Tab-separated table of C-alpha atoms in Angstrom:
chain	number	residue	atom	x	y	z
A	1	UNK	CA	0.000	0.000	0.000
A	2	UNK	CA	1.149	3.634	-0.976
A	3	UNK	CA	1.510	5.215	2.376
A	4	UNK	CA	3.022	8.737	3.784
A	5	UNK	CA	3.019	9.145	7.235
A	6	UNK	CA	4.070	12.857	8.626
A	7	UNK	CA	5.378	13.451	11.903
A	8	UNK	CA	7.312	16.294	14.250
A	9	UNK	CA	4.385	18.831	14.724
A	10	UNK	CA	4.375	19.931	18.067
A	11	UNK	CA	3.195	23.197	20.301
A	12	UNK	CA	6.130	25.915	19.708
A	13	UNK	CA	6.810	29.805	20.243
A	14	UNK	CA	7.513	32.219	17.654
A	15	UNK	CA	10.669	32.727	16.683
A	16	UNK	CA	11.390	28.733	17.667
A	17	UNK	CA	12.276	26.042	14.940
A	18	UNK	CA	11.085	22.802	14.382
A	19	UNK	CA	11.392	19.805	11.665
A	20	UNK	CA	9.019	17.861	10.365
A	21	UNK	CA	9.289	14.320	9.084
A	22	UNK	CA	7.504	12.312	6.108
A	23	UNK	CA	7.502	8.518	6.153
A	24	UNK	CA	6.787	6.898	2.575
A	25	UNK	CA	6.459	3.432	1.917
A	26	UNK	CA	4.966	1.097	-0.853
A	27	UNK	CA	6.358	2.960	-4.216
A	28	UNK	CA	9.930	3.428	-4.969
A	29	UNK	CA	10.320	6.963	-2.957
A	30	UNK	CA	13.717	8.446	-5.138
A	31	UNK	CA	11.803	8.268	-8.003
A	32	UNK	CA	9.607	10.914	-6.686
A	33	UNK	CA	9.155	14.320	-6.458
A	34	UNK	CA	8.301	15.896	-2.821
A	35	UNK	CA	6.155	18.129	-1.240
A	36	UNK	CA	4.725	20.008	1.396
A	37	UNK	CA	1.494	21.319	1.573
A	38	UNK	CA	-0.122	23.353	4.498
A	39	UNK	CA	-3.816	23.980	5.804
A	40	UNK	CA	-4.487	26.679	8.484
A	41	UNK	CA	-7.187	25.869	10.718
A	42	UNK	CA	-10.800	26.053	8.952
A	43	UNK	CA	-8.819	27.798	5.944
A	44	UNK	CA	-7.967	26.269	2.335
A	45	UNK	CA	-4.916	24.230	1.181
A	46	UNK	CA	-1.678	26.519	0.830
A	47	UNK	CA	1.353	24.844	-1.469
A	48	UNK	CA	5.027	25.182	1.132
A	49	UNK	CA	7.701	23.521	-0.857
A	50	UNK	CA	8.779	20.985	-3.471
A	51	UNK	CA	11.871	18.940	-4.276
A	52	UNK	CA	12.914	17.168	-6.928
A	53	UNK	CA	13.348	13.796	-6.653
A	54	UNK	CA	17.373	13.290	-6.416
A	55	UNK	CA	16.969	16.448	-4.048
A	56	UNK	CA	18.789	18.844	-6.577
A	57	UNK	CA	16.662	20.836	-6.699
A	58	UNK	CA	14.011	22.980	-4.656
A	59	UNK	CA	11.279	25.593	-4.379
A	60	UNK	CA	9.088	27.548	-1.953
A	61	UNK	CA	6.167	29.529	-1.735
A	62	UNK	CA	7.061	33.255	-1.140
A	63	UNK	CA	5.412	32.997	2.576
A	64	UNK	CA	8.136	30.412	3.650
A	65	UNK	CA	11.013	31.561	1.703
A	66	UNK	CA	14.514	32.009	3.540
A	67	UNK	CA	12.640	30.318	6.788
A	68	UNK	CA	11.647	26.901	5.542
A	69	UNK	CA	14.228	24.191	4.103
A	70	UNK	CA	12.762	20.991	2.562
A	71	UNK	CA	15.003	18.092	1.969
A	72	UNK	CA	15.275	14.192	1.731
A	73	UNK	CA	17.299	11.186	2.441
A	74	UNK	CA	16.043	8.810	-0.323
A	75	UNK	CA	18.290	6.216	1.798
A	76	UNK	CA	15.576	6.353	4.374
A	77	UNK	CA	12.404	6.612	2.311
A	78	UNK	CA	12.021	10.244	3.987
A	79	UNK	CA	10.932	13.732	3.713
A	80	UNK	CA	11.858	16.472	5.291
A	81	UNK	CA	10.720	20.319	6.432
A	82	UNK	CA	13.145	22.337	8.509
A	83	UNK	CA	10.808	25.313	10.126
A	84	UNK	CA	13.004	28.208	11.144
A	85	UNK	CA	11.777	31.810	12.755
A	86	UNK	CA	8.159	30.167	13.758
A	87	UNK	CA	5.231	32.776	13.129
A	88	UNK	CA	1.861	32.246	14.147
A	89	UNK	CA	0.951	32.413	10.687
A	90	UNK	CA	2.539	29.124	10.177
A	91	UNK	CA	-0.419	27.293	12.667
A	92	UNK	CA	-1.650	24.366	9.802
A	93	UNK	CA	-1.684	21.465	9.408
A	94	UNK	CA	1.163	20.073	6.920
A	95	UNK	CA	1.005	17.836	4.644
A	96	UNK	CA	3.201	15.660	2.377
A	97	UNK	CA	2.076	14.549	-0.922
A	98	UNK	CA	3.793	13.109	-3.932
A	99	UNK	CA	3.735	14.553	-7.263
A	100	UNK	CA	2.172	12.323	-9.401
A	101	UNK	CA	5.378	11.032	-11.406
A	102	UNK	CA	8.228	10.396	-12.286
A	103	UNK	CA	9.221	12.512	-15.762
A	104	UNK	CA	8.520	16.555	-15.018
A	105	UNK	CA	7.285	18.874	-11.755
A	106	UNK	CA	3.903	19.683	-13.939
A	107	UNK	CA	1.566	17.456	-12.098
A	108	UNK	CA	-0.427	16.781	-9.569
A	109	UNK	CA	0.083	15.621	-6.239
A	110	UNK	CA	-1.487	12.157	-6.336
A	111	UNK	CA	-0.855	10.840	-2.812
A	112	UNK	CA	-1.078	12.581	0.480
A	113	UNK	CA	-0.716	12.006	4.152
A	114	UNK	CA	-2.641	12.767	7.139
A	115	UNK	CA	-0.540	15.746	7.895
A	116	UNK	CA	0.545	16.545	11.216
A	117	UNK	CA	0.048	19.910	13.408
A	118	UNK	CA	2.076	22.329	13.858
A	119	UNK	CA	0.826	24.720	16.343
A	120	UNK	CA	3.109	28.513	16.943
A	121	UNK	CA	1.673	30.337	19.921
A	122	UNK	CA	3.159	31.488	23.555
B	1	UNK	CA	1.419	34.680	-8.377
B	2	UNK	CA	-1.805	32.611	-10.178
B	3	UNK	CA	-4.731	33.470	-8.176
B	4	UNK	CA	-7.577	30.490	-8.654
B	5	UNK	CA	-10.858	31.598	-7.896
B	6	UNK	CA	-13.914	29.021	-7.313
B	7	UNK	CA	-17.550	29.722	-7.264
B	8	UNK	CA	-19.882	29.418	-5.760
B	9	UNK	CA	-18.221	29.138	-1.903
B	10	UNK	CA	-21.044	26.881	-1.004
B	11	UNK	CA	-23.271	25.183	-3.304
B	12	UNK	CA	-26.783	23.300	-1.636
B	13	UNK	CA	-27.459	20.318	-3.472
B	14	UNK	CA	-29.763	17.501	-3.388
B	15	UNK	CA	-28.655	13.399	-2.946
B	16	UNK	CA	-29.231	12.504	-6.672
B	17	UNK	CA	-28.663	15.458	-8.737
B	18	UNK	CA	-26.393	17.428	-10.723
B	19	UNK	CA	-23.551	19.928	-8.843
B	20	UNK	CA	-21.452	22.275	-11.119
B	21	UNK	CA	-18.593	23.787	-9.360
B	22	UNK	CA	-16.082	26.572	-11.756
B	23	UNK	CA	-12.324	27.382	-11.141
B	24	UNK	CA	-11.035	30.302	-12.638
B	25	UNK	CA	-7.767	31.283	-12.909
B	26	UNK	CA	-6.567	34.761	-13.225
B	27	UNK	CA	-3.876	34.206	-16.262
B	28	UNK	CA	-3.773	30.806	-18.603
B	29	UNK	CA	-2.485	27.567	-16.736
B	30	UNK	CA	-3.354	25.502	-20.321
B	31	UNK	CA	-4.752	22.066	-18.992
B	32	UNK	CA	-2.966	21.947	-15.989
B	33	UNK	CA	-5.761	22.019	-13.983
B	34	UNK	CA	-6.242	19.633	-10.980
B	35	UNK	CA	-9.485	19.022	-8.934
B	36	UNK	CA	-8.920	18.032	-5.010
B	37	UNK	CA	-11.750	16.105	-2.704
B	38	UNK	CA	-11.744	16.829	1.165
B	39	UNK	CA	-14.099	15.549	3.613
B	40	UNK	CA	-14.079	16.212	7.437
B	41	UNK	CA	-11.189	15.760	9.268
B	42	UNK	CA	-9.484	13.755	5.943
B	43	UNK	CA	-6.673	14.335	3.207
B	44	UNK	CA	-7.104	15.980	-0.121
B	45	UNK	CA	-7.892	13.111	-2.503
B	46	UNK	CA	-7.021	13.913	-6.246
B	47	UNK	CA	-10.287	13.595	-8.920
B	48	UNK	CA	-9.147	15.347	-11.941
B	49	UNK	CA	-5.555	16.220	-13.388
B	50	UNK	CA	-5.245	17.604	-16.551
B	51	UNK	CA	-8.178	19.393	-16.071
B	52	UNK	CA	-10.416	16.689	-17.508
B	53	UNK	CA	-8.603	13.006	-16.616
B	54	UNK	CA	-10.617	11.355	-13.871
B	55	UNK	CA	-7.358	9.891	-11.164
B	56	UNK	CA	-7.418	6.624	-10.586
B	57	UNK	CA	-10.106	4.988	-9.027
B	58	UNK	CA	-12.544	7.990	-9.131
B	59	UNK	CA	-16.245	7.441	-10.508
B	60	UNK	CA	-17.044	8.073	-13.696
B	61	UNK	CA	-20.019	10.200	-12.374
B	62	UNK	CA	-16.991	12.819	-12.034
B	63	UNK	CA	-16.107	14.608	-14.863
B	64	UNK	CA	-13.552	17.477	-15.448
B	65	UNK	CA	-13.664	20.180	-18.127
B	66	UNK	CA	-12.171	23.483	-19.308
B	67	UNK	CA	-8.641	24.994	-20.021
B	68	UNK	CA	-7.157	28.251	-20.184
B	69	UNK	CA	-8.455	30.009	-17.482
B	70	UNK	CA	-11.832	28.814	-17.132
B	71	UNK	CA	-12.312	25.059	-15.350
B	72	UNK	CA	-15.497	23.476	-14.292
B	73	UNK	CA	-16.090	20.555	-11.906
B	74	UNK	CA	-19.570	18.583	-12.434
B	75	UNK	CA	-20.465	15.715	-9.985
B	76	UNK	CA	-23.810	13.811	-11.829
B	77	UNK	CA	-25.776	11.820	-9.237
B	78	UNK	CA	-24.980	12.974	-6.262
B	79	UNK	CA	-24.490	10.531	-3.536
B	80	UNK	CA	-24.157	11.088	0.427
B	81	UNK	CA	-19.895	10.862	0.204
B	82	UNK	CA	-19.564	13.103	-2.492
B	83	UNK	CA	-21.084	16.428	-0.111
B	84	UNK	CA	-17.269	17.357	0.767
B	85	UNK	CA	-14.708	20.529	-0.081
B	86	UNK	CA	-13.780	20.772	-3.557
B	87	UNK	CA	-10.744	22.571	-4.432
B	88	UNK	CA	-8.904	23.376	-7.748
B	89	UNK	CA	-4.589	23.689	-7.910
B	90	UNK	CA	-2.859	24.831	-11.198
B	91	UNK	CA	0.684	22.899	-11.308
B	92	UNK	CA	1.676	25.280	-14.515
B	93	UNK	CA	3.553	27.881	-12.411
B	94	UNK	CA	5.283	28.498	-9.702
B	95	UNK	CA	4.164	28.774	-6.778
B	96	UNK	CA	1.319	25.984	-7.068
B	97	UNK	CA	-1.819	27.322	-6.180
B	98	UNK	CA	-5.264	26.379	-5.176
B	99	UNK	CA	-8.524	27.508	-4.968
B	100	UNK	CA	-10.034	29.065	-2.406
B	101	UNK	CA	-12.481	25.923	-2.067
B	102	UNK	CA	-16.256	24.856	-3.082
B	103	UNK	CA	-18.151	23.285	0.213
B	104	UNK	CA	-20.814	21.352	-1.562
B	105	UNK	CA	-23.400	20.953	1.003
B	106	UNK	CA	-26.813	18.350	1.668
């Protein structure tokens, strides 16, 4: 079964840092592009980040920019989001979700997780 | 930035009929179009990529049309799991964007 499985949202105050995890099983995870995909609460979905599938290359949505650092270790079957300078703005849940193949970054994301919380308040 | 704009924000249906849910998007994203479902509580499930390709698995009652800038979502026989959050995401430029959302209500 094709499976992500986020993890590392927790309670933290602005200006703190935090990483988030993305476990993928069931498909052959380098062959994939990666990415990260927020929801505030009771708001709409809100694109973070993408990488490519070797991890060469990267992008980010303006909002995130200079704070946020996605990565992988294909080794491990993992994703990653490093969360720098917290803002309360960044209270959503994230997601992970695959693009949905192997050949270009214009598609869809085909596959997502449950998402995990991440929660910026004092 | 490609703003995506869906209408109406809630649309009151009956089990059984016909819902018609529109996307528009405020410069050309050709075909690359994609339709999201989200009920309660779950994860985005993909419908429609390409703006007309039904995703694997999805009913056939589900069916995708438009390009350009103008994208329209129709859902024929509407059953009890189908009343949910629709939203539309252009993946032809950066950033990726999505709609603001239909809620498609009972």
């Amino acid at each position: 079964e094709v499976q992500l499985v986020e993890s590392g949202g927790d309670l933290v105050q602005p200006g703190g840092s935090l990483r988030l995890s993305c476990a993928a099983s069931g498909f052959t995870f380098s062959n994939y592009a990666m990415s990260w995909v927020r929801q505030a609460p009771g708001k709409g979905l809100e694109w973070v980040s993408i990488v490519s599938s070797s991890g060469g290359t990267t992008k980010y949505a303006d909002s995130v920019r200079g704070r946020f650092t996605i990565s992988r270790d294909n080794s491990k079957n993992t994703l990653f989001l490093q969360m720098n300078s917290l803002r309360a703005e960044d209270t959503a849940l994230y997601f992970c979700a695959r693009l949905g193949g192997t050949t270009s970054f214009v598609l869809p994301f085909d596959i997502w997780g449950q998402g995990t919380v991440v929660t910026v308040s004092s | 930035e490609i703003v995506m704009t869906q209408s109406p924000a809630t649309l009151s249906v009956s089990p059984g009929e016909r819902a018609t849910l529109s996307c528009r998007a405020s410069q050309s994203v050709n075909s690359n179009l994609a339709w999201y479902q989200q009920n309660p509580g779950q994860t985005p499930r993909l419908l429609i990529y390409g703006a007309s390709t039904r995703a694997t698995g999805i009913p056939a009652r589900f069916s995708g049309s438009g390009s350009g800038t103008e994208f329209t979502l129709t859902i024929g026989g509407l059953q009890s799991e189908d009343f949910a959050v629709y939203y539309c995401q252009q993946y032809n430029s950066w950033p990726r964007t999505f709609g603001q959302g239909t809620k498609l209500e009972i």
